[in-house]
Amino acid sequence: MKVLVTGGTGLVGTYLQKYTDGIFLNSKDFDLTNETEVMRMYFMHKPDAVIHLAAKVGGIMDNIQYPFEYYEENLLMNTYMVKHARAFNVQKFVGVLSSCIFPDVVDHYPMVEEDMHKDLPNANNFGYGYAKRVMGCHIDIAKKQGLNYSYITPSNLYGEFEHGDLSRKHFVGALLQKIAIANSSGADKIVLFGDGTPLRQFTFADDVAQILNLILKYDIKENLNISTPDNLTIDTMARLALEATDSQHLRIEYDTTKPNGQYRKDIDTTKFQNIFPNFKFTSYLQGIEKVYNTIKQQHG
């Protein structure tokens, strides 16, 4: 089976190269927001299976400032990828969504896969969240017409291969970079957005790569939420990070003029656990130690 991976040198894609033999593409190879380019990609490589990781991603302030770009670029690439996978007879397609697809507030937690359609996504990630939600709908419709298309919805991710500056990184990556910069510059504090009260699940991207490989290997057809069970406050995660990086001398200062973001968006992983009951996730402390060591090398 010939496997094609978009976003192949990104956060999850770089880890996936360890587990899956395939064609790993990035934005330098094809512009996936251009329909002609997507058609050219499929014609050139003729894949049997596609893992669609490519996306425009960024931190909360970047999403707030550029919602049009986050919606349009993700909507275009996702639509063209699914549309032409069908046109070029791709036998298996796995899309990667985000927990940003889920409603801002629901009447129960954690959220199950079907909760995606209950209400609107959080306003701060509305463009990105809705574009990902639309891809989920597109894939579900393809599935109804007999295609072996599915998606996974991971919680927030972190890892050693998250690219971009602080504005483009998710919380854990940005947190660890702030710690590394503070330590290398001799600062005595780090500044975080909001007040530290929101709850988050964060999953090590290497775990998601392993799961994607298992989905291909065993031809899993179900849509699955993917996450560690831990649901911690931002403040707890920050203090654990200071401990894990031997940085307890740094103070945490909260900038309450900046947004908190969604209060909670923890997802239910019962379906995943039923299919892969023996899968062991990387613990938060183990994961951040690996990521911090990588970032620390970059900042001296």
Coordinates of C-alpha atoms in Angstrom, one line a residue:
M1 CA 0.0 0.0 0.0
K2 CA 1.4 3.4 -1.1
V3 CA 0.8 5.9 1.8
L4 CA 1.0 9.7 1.2
V5 CA 1.3 12.0 4.2
T6 CA 0.6 15.7 4.0
G7 CA 2.2 17.9 6.7
G8 CA 4.9 15.2 6.6
T9 CA 7.6 17.3 8.2
G10 CA 5.4 19.0 10.9
L11 CA 4.7 18.2 14.5
V12 CA 3.1 14.8 14.0
G13 CA 4.4 14.0 10.6
T14 CA 8.0 14.0 11.6
Y15 CA 7.3 11.4 14.3
L16 CA 5.2 9.4 11.9
Q17 CA 8.2 8.9 9.6
K18 CA 9.6 6.5 12.3
Y19 CA 6.6 4.2 12.1
T20 CA 5.2 4.4 8.6
D21 CA 6.8 3.9 5.2
G22 CA 5.4 6.5 2.9
I23 CA 5.7 9.7 0.9
F24 CA 6.0 12.6 3.3
L25 CA 5.2 16.0 1.8
N26 CA 5.3 19.5 3.1
S27 CA 4.1 22.9 1.9
K28 CA 7.2 23.3 -0.3
D29 CA 6.1 20.4 -2.4
F30 CA 2.5 21.4 -3.1
D31 CA 0.2 24.3 -2.2
L32 CA -2.8 22.4 -0.9
T33 CA -5.0 25.5 -1.0
N34 CA -4.7 25.4 -4.8
E35 CA -7.0 22.8 -6.4
T36 CA -4.7 22.4 -9.4
E37 CA -1.8 21.7 -7.1
V38 CA -3.8 19.1 -5.2
M39 CA -4.8 17.3 -8.4
R40 CA -1.2 17.4 -9.5
M41 CA -0.1 15.8 -6.2
Y42 CA -2.6 13.0 -6.5
F43 CA -1.8 12.4 -10.2
M44 CA 2.0 12.3 -9.5
H45 CA 2.0 10.0 -6.5
K46 CA -1.2 7.9 -7.0
P47 CA -1.5 6.9 -3.3
D48 CA -3.6 4.1 -2.0
A49 CA -3.9 5.7 1.4
V50 CA -3.7 9.3 2.6
I51 CA -3.0 10.7 6.1
H52 CA -3.9 14.4 6.0
L53 CA -2.0 16.2 8.6
A54 CA -1.4 19.5 6.8
A55 CA -3.1 22.5 8.4
K56 CA -2.6 26.2 9.2
V57 CA -2.1 26.1 12.9
G58 CA -1.1 28.6 15.6
G59 CA -1.6 30.0 19.1
I60 CA -4.6 31.7 20.5
M61 CA -3.6 35.3 19.7
D62 CA -2.8 34.3 16.1
N63 CA -6.2 32.7 15.8
I64 CA -7.9 35.8 17.2
Q65 CA -6.0 38.2 14.9
Y66 CA -6.3 36.2 11.7
P67 CA -9.6 34.1 11.8
F68 CA -10.2 34.6 8.1
E69 CA -6.9 33.1 7.1
Y70 CA -7.4 30.2 9.6
Y71 CA -10.8 29.4 8.2
E72 CA -10.2 29.9 4.5
E73 CA -6.8 28.2 4.2
N74 CA -7.8 25.2 6.2
L75 CA -11.2 24.9 4.5
L76 CA -9.7 25.0 1.0
M77 CA -6.9 22.5 1.6
N78 CA -9.3 20.1 3.5
T79 CA -12.0 20.3 0.8
Y80 CA -9.6 19.7 -2.1
M81 CA -7.8 16.9 -0.3
V82 CA -11.0 14.9 0.4
K83 CA -12.6 15.8 -2.9
H84 CA -9.7 14.6 -5.0
A85 CA -8.9 11.6 -2.8
R86 CA -12.3 10.3 -4.0
A87 CA -11.7 11.4 -7.6
F88 CA -8.3 9.6 -7.7
N89 CA -9.7 6.4 -6.1
V90 CA -7.7 6.7 -2.8
Q91 CA -8.8 3.5 -0.9
K92 CA -8.2 4.9 2.6
F93 CA -8.2 8.4 3.9
V94 CA -7.5 9.5 7.5
G95 CA -8.1 13.2 8.4
V96 CA -6.8 14.8 11.5
L97 CA -9.2 17.2 13.2
S98 CA -8.7 19.1 16.5
S99 CA -10.6 19.3 19.8
C100 CA -11.3 22.9 18.7
I101 CA -14.2 21.5 16.6
F102 CA -16.2 20.9 19.8
P103 CA -18.8 23.3 21.2
D104 CA -17.5 26.1 23.6
V105 CA -19.7 24.7 26.4
V106 CA -21.7 21.4 26.7
D107 CA -23.9 20.0 29.4
H108 CA -21.5 17.1 30.1
Y109 CA -17.8 16.4 30.0
P110 CA -15.8 14.7 28.6
M111 CA -17.2 15.2 25.1
V112 CA -17.9 12.2 22.9
E113 CA -17.2 12.2 19.1
E114 CA -20.9 13.0 18.3
D115 CA -20.9 16.2 20.4
M116 CA -19.1 18.0 17.5
H117 CA -22.5 19.2 16.1
K118 CA -24.2 20.3 19.3
D119 CA -23.2 24.0 19.3
L120 CA -20.7 26.6 18.0
P121 CA -16.9 26.3 18.6
N122 CA -15.1 28.7 21.0
A123 CA -15.0 32.2 19.6
N124 CA -11.2 32.5 19.9
N125 CA -10.7 29.5 17.5
F126 CA -13.9 29.8 15.5
G127 CA -12.3 30.0 12.1
Y128 CA -9.9 27.1 12.6
G129 CA -12.4 25.0 14.6
Y130 CA -15.1 25.3 12.0
A131 CA -12.8 24.5 9.1
K132 CA -11.8 21.3 10.9
R133 CA -15.4 20.6 11.7
V134 CA -16.4 20.9 8.1
M135 CA -13.7 18.4 7.1
G136 CA -15.2 16.0 9.6
C137 CA -18.6 16.4 7.9
H138 CA -17.1 15.9 4.5
I139 CA -15.4 12.7 5.6
D140 CA -18.6 11.4 7.3
I141 CA -20.6 12.0 4.1
A142 CA -17.9 10.1 2.1
K143 CA -18.2 7.3 4.6
K144 CA -22.0 7.2 4.1
Q145 CA -21.4 6.6 0.4
G146 CA -19.2 3.6 1.1
L147 CA -15.7 5.1 1.2
N148 CA -13.1 4.0 3.8
Y149 CA -12.6 7.5 5.1
S150 CA -12.3 8.4 8.8
Y151 CA -10.8 11.0 11.1
I152 CA -9.1 11.2 14.5
T153 CA -9.7 14.2 16.9
P154 CA -6.7 14.7 19.1
S155 CA -6.6 16.9 22.2
N156 CA -4.0 19.7 22.2
L157 CA -0.6 18.4 21.1
Y158 CA 3.0 19.1 21.9
G159 CA 6.3 17.7 20.8
E160 CA 9.8 18.3 19.6
F161 CA 9.0 19.3 16.1
E162 CA 6.6 22.2 16.6
H163 CA 7.7 25.0 14.2
G164 CA 7.4 28.7 14.3
D165 CA 7.7 31.5 16.9
L166 CA 5.8 31.8 20.2
S167 CA 2.7 33.2 18.4
R168 CA 2.4 30.0 16.3
K169 CA 2.9 27.5 19.1
H170 CA 0.3 25.8 21.3
F171 CA 0.5 26.3 25.0
V172 CA 3.0 23.6 26.1
G173 CA 5.4 24.4 23.3
A174 CA 5.2 28.1 24.0
L175 CA 5.5 27.5 27.8
L176 CA 8.7 25.4 27.4
Q177 CA 10.2 27.9 25.0
K178 CA 9.5 30.8 27.5
I179 CA 11.2 28.7 30.3
A180 CA 14.2 28.1 28.1
I181 CA 14.5 31.7 27.1
A182 CA 14.2 32.9 30.7
N183 CA 16.9 30.5 31.9
S184 CA 19.3 31.4 29.1
S185 CA 18.7 35.2 29.6
G186 CA 18.8 35.1 33.5
A187 CA 15.2 36.3 33.9
D188 CA 13.4 35.6 37.1
K189 CA 9.9 34.9 35.7
I190 CA 7.7 33.8 32.8
V191 CA 4.5 35.5 31.7
L192 CA 1.5 33.4 30.7
F193 CA -1.8 34.5 29.2
G194 CA -5.1 34.6 31.2
D195 CA -5.3 33.5 34.8
G196 CA -4.2 29.9 34.7
T197 CA -7.6 28.3 35.5
P198 CA -8.6 26.7 32.2
L199 CA -8.4 22.9 32.0
R200 CA -6.5 21.1 29.2
Q201 CA -5.6 17.7 27.9
F202 CA -2.2 17.7 26.2
T203 CA -1.0 14.6 24.2
F204 CA 2.6 13.9 23.1
A205 CA 2.6 14.1 19.3
D206 CA 4.7 10.9 19.0
D207 CA 1.8 9.0 20.6
V208 CA -0.6 10.3 17.9
A209 CA 1.9 9.2 15.2
Q210 CA 2.0 5.7 16.6
I211 CA -1.8 5.6 16.7
L212 CA -2.1 6.7 13.1
N213 CA 0.3 3.9 12.1
L214 CA -1.9 1.4 14.0
I215 CA -5.0 2.8 12.2
L216 CA -3.4 2.0 8.9
K217 CA -2.0 -1.3 10.0
Y218 CA -5.3 -2.7 11.3
D219 CA -7.5 -0.7 8.8
I220 CA -9.5 1.0 11.6
K221 CA -12.6 2.7 10.1
E222 CA -14.1 4.4 13.2
N223 CA -13.7 8.1 14.0
L224 CA -11.8 8.4 17.2
N225 CA -11.0 10.9 19.9
I226 CA -7.4 10.7 20.9
S227 CA -6.0 11.9 24.3
T228 CA -4.3 11.2 27.5
P229 CA -6.8 11.0 30.4
D230 CA -5.2 13.8 32.3
N231 CA -7.1 17.1 32.4
L232 CA -5.0 19.7 34.2
T233 CA -5.3 23.4 34.8
I234 CA -2.9 25.6 32.9
D235 CA -1.4 26.7 36.2
T236 CA -0.8 23.0 37.3
M237 CA 0.8 22.3 33.9
A238 CA 3.0 25.3 34.2
R239 CA 4.2 24.4 37.7
L240 CA 4.9 20.8 36.7
A241 CA 6.9 22.1 33.8
L242 CA 9.0 24.3 36.1
E243 CA 9.6 21.2 38.2
A244 CA 10.5 18.9 35.3
T245 CA 12.9 21.5 33.8
D246 CA 14.6 22.3 37.2
S247 CA 13.3 25.9 36.9
Q248 CA 11.5 26.4 40.2
H249 CA 13.4 29.6 40.7
L250 CA 11.2 31.2 38.0
R251 CA 8.0 33.0 39.0
I252 CA 4.8 32.6 37.0
E253 CA 3.1 35.9 36.2
Y254 CA -0.3 35.9 34.6
D255 CA -1.3 38.6 32.1
T256 CA -5.1 38.8 32.7
T257 CA -5.5 41.3 29.9
K258 CA -4.9 38.3 27.5
P259 CA -7.7 35.8 26.9
N260 CA -8.0 32.5 28.9
G261 CA -9.5 30.7 25.9
Q262 CA -12.1 27.9 26.2
Y263 CA -12.5 27.0 29.9
R264 CA -12.5 23.2 29.2
K265 CA -12.7 20.9 26.2
D266 CA -11.7 17.5 27.5
I267 CA -12.7 14.6 25.2
D268 CA -13.9 11.1 25.9
T269 CA -11.7 8.3 24.6
T270 CA -13.8 5.3 25.3
K271 CA -14.0 4.3 21.6
F272 CA -10.2 4.4 21.3
Q273 CA -9.7 2.5 24.5
N274 CA -12.1 -0.2 23.3
I275 CA -10.1 -0.7 20.1
F276 CA -6.6 -0.2 21.6
P277 CA -6.9 -1.2 25.3
N278 CA -3.2 -1.8 25.8
F279 CA -1.9 1.5 24.3
K280 CA 0.2 3.4 26.8
F281 CA 0.5 7.2 26.4
T282 CA 3.6 9.2 27.2
S283 CA 3.2 10.9 30.6
Y284 CA 3.2 14.7 30.7
L285 CA 6.4 14.8 32.7
Q286 CA 8.2 12.4 30.3
G287 CA 7.0 14.3 27.3
I288 CA 7.9 17.8 28.4
E289 CA 11.4 16.7 29.5
K290 CA 12.1 15.5 25.9
V291 CA 10.7 18.7 24.4
Y292 CA 12.5 21.0 26.8
N293 CA 15.9 19.3 26.1
T294 CA 15.3 20.0 22.4
I295 CA 14.3 23.6 22.9
K296 CA 17.1 24.2 25.4
Q297 CA 19.7 23.2 22.8
Q298 CA 18.2 25.8 20.4
H299 CA 18.5 28.6 23.1
G300 CA 21.9 27.7 24.4

